[in-house]
PDB file of C-alpha atoms in Angstrom:
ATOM      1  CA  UNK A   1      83.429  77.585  54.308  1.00 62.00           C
ATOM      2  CA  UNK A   2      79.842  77.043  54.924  1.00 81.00           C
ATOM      3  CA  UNK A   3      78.829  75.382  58.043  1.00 93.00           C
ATOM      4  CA  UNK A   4      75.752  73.248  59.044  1.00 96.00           C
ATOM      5  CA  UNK A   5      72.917  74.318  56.971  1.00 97.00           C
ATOM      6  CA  UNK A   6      69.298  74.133  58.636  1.00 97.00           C
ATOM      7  CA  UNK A   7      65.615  74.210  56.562  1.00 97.00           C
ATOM      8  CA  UNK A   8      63.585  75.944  56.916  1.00 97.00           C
ATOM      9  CA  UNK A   9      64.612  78.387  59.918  1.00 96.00           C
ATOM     10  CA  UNK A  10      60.938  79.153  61.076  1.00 97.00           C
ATOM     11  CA  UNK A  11      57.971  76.786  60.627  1.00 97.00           C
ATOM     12  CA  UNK A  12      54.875  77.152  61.573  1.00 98.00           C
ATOM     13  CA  UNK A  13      51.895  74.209  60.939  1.00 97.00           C
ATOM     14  CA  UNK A  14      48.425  73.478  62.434  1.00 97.00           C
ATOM     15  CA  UNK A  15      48.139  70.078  64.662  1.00 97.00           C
ATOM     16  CA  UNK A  16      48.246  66.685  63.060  1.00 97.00           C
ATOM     17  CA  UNK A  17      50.192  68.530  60.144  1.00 97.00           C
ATOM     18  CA  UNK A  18      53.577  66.421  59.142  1.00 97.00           C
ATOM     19  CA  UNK A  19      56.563  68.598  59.273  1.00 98.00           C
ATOM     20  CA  UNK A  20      60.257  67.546  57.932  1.00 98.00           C
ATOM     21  CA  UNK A  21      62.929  69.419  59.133  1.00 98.00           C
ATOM     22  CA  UNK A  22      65.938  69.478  56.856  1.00 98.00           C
ATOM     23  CA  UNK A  23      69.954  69.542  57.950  1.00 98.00           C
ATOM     24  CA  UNK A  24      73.164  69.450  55.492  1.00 98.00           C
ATOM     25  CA  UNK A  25      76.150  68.799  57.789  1.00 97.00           C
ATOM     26  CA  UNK A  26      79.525  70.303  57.123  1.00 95.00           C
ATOM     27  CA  UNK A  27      81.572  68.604  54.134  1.00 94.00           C
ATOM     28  CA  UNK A  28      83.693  65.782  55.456  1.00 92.00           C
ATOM     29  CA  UNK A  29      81.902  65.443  58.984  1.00 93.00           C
ATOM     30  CA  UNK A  30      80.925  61.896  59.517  1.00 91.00           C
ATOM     31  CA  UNK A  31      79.102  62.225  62.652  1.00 92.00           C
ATOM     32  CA  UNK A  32      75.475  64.073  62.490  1.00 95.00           C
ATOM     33  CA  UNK A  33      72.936  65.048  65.450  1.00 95.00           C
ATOM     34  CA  UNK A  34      69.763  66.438  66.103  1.00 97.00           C
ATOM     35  CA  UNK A  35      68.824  68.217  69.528  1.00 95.00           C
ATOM     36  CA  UNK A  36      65.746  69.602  70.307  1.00 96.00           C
ATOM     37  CA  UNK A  37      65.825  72.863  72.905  1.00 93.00           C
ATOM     38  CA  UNK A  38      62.995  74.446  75.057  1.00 91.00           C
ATOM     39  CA  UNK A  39      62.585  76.135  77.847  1.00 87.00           C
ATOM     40  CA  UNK A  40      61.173  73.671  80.178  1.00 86.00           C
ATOM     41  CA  UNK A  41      63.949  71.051  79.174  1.00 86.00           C
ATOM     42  CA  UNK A  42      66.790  72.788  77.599  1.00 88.00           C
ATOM     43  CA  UNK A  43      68.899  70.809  75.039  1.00 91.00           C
ATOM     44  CA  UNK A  44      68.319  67.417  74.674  1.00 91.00           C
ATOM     45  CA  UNK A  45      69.880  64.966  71.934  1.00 92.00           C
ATOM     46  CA  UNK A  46      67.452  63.558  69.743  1.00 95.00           C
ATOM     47  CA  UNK A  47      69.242  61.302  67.684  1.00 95.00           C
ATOM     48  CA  UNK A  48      73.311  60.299  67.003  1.00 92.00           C
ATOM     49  CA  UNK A  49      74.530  59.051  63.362  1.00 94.00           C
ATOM     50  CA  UNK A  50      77.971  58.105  62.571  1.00 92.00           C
ATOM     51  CA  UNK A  51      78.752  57.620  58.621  1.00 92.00           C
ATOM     52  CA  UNK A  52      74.878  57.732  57.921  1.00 94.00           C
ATOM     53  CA  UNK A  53      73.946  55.148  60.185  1.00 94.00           C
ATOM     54  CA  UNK A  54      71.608  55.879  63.603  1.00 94.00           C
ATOM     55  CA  UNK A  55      73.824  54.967  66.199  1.00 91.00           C
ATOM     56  CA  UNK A  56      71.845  56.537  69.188  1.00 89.00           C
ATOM     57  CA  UNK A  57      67.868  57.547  68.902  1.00 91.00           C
ATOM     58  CA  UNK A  58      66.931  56.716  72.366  1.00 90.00           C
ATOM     59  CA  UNK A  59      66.238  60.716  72.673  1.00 90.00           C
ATOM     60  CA  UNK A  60      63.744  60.116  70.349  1.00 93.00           C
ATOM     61  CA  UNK A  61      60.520  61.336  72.044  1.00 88.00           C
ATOM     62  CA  UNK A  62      57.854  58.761  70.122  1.00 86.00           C
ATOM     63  CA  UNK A  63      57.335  57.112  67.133  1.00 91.00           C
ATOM     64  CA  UNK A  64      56.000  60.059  65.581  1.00 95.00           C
ATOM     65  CA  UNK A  65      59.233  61.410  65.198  1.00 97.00           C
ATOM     66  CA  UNK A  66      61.409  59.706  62.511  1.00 97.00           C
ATOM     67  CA  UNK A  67      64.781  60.801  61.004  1.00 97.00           C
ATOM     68  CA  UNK A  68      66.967  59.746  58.303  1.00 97.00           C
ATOM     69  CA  UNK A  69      70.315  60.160  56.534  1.00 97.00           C
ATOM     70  CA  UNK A  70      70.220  59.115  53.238  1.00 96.00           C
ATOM     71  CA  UNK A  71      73.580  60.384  52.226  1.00 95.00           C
ATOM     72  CA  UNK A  72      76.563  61.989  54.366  1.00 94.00           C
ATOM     73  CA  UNK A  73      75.473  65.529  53.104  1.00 95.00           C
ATOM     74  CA  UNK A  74      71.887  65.176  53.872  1.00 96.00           C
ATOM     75  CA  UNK A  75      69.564  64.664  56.807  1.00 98.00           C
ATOM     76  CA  UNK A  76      65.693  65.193  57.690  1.00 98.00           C
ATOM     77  CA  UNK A  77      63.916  64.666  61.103  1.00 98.00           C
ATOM     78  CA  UNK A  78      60.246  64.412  60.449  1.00 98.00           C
ATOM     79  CA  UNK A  79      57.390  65.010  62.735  1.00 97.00           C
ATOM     80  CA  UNK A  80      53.975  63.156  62.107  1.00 97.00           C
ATOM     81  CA  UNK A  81      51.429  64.022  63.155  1.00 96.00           C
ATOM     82  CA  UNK A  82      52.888  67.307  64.843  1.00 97.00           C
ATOM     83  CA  UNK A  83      51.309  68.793  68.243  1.00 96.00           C
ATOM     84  CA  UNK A  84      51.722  71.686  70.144  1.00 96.00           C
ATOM     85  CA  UNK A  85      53.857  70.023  72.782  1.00 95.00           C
ATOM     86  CA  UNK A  86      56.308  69.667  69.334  1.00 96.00           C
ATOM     87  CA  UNK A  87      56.895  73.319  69.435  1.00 97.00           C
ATOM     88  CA  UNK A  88      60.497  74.011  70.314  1.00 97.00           C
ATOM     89  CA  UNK A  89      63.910  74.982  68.170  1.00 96.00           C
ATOM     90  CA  UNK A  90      65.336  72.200  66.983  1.00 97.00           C
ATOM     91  CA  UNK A  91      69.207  71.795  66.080  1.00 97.00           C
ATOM     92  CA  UNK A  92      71.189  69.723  63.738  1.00 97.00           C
ATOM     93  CA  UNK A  93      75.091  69.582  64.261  1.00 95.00           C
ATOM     94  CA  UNK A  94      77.758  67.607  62.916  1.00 94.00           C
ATOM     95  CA  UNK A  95      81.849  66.279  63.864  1.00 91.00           C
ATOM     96  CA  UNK A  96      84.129  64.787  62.424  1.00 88.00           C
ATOM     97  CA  UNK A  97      84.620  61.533  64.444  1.00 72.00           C
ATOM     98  CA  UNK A  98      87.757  60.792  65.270  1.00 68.00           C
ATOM     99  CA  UNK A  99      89.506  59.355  68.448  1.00 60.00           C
ATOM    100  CA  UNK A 100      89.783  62.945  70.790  1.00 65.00           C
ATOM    101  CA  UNK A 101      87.391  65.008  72.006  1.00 73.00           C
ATOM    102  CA  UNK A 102      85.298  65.790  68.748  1.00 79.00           C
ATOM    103  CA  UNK A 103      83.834  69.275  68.842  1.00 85.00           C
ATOM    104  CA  UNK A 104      80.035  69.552  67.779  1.00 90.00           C
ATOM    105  CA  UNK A 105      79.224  72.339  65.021  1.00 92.00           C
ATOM    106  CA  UNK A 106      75.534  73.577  65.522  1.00 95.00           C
ATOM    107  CA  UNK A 107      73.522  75.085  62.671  1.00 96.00           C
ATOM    108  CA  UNK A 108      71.127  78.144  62.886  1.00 95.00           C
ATOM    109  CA  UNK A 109      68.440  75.841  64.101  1.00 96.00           C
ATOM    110  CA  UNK A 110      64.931  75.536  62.774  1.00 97.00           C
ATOM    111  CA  UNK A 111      62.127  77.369  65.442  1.00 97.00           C
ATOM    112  CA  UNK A 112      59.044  75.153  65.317  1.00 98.00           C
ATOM    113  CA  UNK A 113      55.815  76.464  66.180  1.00 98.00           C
ATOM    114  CA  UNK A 114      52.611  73.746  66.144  1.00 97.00           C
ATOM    115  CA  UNK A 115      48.953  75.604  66.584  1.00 96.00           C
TER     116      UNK A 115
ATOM    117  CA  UNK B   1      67.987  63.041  83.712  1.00 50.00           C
ATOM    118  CA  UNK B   2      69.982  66.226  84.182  1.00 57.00           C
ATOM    119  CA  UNK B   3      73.268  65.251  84.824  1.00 82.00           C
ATOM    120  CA  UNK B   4      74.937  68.838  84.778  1.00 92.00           C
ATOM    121  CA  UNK B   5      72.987  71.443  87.157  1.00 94.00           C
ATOM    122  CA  UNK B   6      74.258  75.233  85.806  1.00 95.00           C
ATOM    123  CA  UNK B   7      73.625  78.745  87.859  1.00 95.00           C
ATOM    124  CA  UNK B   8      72.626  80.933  87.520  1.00 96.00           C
ATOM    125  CA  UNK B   9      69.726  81.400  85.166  1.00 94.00           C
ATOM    126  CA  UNK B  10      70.328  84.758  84.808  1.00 96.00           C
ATOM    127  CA  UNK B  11      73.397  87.659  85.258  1.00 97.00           C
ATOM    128  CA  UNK B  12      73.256  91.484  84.625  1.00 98.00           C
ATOM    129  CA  UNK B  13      77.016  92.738  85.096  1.00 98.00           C
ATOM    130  CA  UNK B  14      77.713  96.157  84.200  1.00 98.00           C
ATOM    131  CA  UNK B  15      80.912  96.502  81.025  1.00 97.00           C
ATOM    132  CA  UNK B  16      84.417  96.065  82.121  1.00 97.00           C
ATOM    133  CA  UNK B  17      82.932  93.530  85.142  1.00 97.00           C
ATOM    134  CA  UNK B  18      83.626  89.938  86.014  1.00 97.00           C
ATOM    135  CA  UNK B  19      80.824  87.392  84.607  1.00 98.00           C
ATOM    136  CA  UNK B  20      80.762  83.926  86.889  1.00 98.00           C
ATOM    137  CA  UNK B  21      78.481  81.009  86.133  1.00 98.00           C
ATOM    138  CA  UNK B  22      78.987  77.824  87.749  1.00 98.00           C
ATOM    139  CA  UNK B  23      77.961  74.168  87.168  1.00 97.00           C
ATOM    140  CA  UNK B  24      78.040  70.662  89.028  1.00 97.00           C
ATOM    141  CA  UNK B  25      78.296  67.375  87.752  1.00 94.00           C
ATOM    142  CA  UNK B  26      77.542  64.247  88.912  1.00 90.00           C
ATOM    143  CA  UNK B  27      78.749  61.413  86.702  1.00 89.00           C
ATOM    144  CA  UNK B  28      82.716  60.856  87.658  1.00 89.00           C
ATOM    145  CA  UNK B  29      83.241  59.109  83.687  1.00 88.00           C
ATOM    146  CA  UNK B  30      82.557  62.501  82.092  1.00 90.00           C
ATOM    147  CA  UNK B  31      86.225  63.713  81.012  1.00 89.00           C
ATOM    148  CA  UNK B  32      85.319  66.336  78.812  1.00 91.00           C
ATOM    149  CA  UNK B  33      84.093  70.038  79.997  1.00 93.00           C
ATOM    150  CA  UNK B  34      82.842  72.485  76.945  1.00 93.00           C
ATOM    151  CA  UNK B  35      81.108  75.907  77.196  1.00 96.00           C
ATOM    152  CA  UNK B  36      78.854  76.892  74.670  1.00 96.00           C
ATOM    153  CA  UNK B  37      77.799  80.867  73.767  1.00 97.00           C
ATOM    154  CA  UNK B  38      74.740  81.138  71.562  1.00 95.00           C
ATOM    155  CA  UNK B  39      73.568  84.015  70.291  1.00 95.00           C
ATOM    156  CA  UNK B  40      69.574  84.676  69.997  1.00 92.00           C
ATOM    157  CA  UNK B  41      68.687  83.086  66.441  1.00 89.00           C
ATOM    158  CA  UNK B  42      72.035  81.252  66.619  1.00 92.00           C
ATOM    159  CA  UNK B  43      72.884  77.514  67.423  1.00 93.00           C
ATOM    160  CA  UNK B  44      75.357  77.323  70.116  1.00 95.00           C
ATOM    161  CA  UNK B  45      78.823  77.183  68.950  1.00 95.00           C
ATOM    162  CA  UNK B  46      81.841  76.279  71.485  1.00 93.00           C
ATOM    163  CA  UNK B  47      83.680  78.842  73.492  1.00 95.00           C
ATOM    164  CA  UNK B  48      86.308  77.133  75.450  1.00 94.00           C
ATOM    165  CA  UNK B  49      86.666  73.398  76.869  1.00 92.00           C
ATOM    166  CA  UNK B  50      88.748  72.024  79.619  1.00 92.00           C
ATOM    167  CA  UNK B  51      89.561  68.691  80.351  1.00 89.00           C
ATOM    168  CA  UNK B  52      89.823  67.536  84.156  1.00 86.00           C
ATOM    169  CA  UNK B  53      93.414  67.103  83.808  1.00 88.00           C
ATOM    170  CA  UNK B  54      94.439  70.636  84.712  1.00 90.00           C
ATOM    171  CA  UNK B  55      92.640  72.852  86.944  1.00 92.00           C
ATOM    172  CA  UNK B  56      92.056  75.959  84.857  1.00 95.00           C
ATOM    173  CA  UNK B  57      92.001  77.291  81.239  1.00 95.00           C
ATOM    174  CA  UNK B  58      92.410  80.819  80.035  1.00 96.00           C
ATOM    175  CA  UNK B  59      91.781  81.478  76.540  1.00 95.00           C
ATOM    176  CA  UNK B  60      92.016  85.609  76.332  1.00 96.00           C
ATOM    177  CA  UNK B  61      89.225  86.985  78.543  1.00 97.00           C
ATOM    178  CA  UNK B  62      87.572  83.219  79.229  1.00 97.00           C
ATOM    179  CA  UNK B  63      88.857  81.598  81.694  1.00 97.00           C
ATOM    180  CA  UNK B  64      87.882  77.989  82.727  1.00 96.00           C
ATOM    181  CA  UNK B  65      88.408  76.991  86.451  1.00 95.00           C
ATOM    182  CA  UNK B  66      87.818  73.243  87.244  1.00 95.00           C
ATOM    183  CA  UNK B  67      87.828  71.407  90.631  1.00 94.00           C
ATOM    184  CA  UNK B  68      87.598  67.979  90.266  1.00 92.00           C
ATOM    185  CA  UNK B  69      86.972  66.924  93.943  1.00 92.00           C
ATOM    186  CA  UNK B  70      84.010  68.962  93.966  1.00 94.00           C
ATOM    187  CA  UNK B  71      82.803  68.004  90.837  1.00 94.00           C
ATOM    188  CA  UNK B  72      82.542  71.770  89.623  1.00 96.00           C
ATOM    189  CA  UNK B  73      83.629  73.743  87.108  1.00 96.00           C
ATOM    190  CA  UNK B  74      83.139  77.474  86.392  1.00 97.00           C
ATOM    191  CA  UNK B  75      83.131  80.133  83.394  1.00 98.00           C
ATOM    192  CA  UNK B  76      85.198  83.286  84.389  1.00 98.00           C
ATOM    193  CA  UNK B  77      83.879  86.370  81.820  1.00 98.00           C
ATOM    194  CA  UNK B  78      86.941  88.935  82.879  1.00 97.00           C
ATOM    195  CA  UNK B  79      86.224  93.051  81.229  1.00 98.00           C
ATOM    196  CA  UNK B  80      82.646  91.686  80.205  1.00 98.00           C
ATOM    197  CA  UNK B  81      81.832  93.556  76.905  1.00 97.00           C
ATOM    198  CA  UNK B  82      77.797  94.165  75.773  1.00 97.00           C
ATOM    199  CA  UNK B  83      79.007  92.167  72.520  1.00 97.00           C
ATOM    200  CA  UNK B  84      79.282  89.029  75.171  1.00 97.00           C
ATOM    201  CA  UNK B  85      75.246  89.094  75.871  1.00 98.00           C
ATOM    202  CA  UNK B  86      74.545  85.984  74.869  1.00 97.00           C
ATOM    203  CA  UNK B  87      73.476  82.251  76.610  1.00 96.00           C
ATOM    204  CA  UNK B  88      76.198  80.324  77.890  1.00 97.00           C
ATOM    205  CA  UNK B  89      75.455  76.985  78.323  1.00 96.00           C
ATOM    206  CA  UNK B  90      77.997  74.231  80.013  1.00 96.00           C
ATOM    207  CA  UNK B  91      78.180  70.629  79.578  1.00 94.00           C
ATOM    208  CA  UNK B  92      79.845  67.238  80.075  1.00 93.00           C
ATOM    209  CA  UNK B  93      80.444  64.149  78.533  1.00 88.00           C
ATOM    210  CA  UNK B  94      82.656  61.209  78.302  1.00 83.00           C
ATOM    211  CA  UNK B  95      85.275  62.365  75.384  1.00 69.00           C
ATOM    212  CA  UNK B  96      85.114  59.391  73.530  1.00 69.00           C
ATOM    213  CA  UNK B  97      81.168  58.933  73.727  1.00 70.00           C
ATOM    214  CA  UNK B  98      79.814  61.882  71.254  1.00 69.00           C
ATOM    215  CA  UNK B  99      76.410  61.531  72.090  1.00 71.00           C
ATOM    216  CA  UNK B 100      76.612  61.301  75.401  1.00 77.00           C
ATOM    217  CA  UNK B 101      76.732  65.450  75.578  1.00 85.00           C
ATOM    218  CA  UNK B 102      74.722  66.376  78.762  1.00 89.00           C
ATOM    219  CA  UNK B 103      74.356  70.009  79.032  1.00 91.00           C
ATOM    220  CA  UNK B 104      72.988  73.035  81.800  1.00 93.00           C
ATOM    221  CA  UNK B 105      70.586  74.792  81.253  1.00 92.00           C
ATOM    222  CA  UNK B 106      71.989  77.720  80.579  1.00 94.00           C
ATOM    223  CA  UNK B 107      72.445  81.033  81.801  1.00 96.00           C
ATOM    224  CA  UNK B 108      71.446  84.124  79.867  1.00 96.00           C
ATOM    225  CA  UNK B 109      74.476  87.257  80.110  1.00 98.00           C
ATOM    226  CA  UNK B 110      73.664  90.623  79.873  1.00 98.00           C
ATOM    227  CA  UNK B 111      76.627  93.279  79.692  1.00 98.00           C
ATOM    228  CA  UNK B 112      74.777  96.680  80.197  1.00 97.00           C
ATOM    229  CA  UNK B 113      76.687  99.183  79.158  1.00 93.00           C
TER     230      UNK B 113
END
């Protein structure tokens, strides 16, 4: 059973470039997020959406940063323009929402690196 | 803000020791206690979780210990194997609120053999 699937796993753009960071959550999950992890701040949550819909972006750093779910097997996070600061592996995972304790599947992550 | 403090950064133990990393929390809602091992190139994937109800959780050589009053909860590695060098990472959160996940920073293992 294949689990969260990341694209690509390594990018690496100039400044001002737009990246899109891709993220196909595991079959029958309705609940999909993206974390961003560095050094300096460790993981933080991006964005929350439950059955497609953005419940939660107030991790979102700044407008440049958008993400979307068109579908439930299908997510991007998209970067424009992209800086240096950007640089940092970023996550997508996925649950299946119920009323527990939902556990979080990570992917592989994609490493960003902005010149 | 970092709601979950996690030590310590880093932890050499030679095979067959004991591996200890400790965090603190500070929000009394969180209900919900998962530890994460990622592996380098890896995303994290979940290891063992306790929930504040009971005071410890052993789950073959992971053991959770919890203490509620002090807000702290611990990861016990017993015979630490080189195959456990990884990150652990802790973290918190309200069980019903998924994206309220706040976790440590992490601690990075290594199991020299």
């Amino acid at each position: 059973d294949a689990g969260v699937i990341q694209s690509p796993r390594h990018e690496v753009t100039e400044m001002g470039q737009e990246v899109t960071l891709r993220c196909k959550p595991i079959s029958g999950h309705n609940s999909l997020f993206w974390y961003r992890q560095t050094m300096m701040r460790g993981l933080e949550l991006l964005i929350y959406f439950n059955n497609n819909v953005p419940i939660d972006d107030s991790g979102m750093p700044e407008d440049r940063f958008s993400a979307k779910m068109p579908n439930a097997s299908f997510s991007t996070l998209k970067i424009q323009p992209s800086e240096p600061r950007d640089s940092a592996v970023y996550f997508c995972a996925s649950s299946a929402r119920t009323s527990g304790y939902n556990e979080q599947f990570f992917g592989p992550g994609t490493r960003l690196t902005v010149l | 803000q970092q709601q979950v403090k996690q030590s310590p950064q880093s932890l050499i133990v030679q095979k067959g020791g004991i591996s200890i990393i400790n965090c603190a929390y500070e929000n009394t809602a969180f209900d919900y206690f998962p530890w994460y091992q990622q592996f380098p190139g890896k995303g994290p994937a979940l290891l063992i979780a306790i929930r504040p109800d009971v005071s410890e959780k052993k789950e073959g050589r992971f053991t959770i210990s919890f203490n509620k009053s002090a807000k702290q909860f611990s990861l016990h590695i017993m015979d630490s194997q080189p195959g456990d060098s990884a990150t652990y990472f802790c973290a918190a959160r309200r069980g019903s609120e998924d994206n309220d996940m706040r976790f440590g920073a992490g601690t990075r293992l290594t199991v020299k053999p």
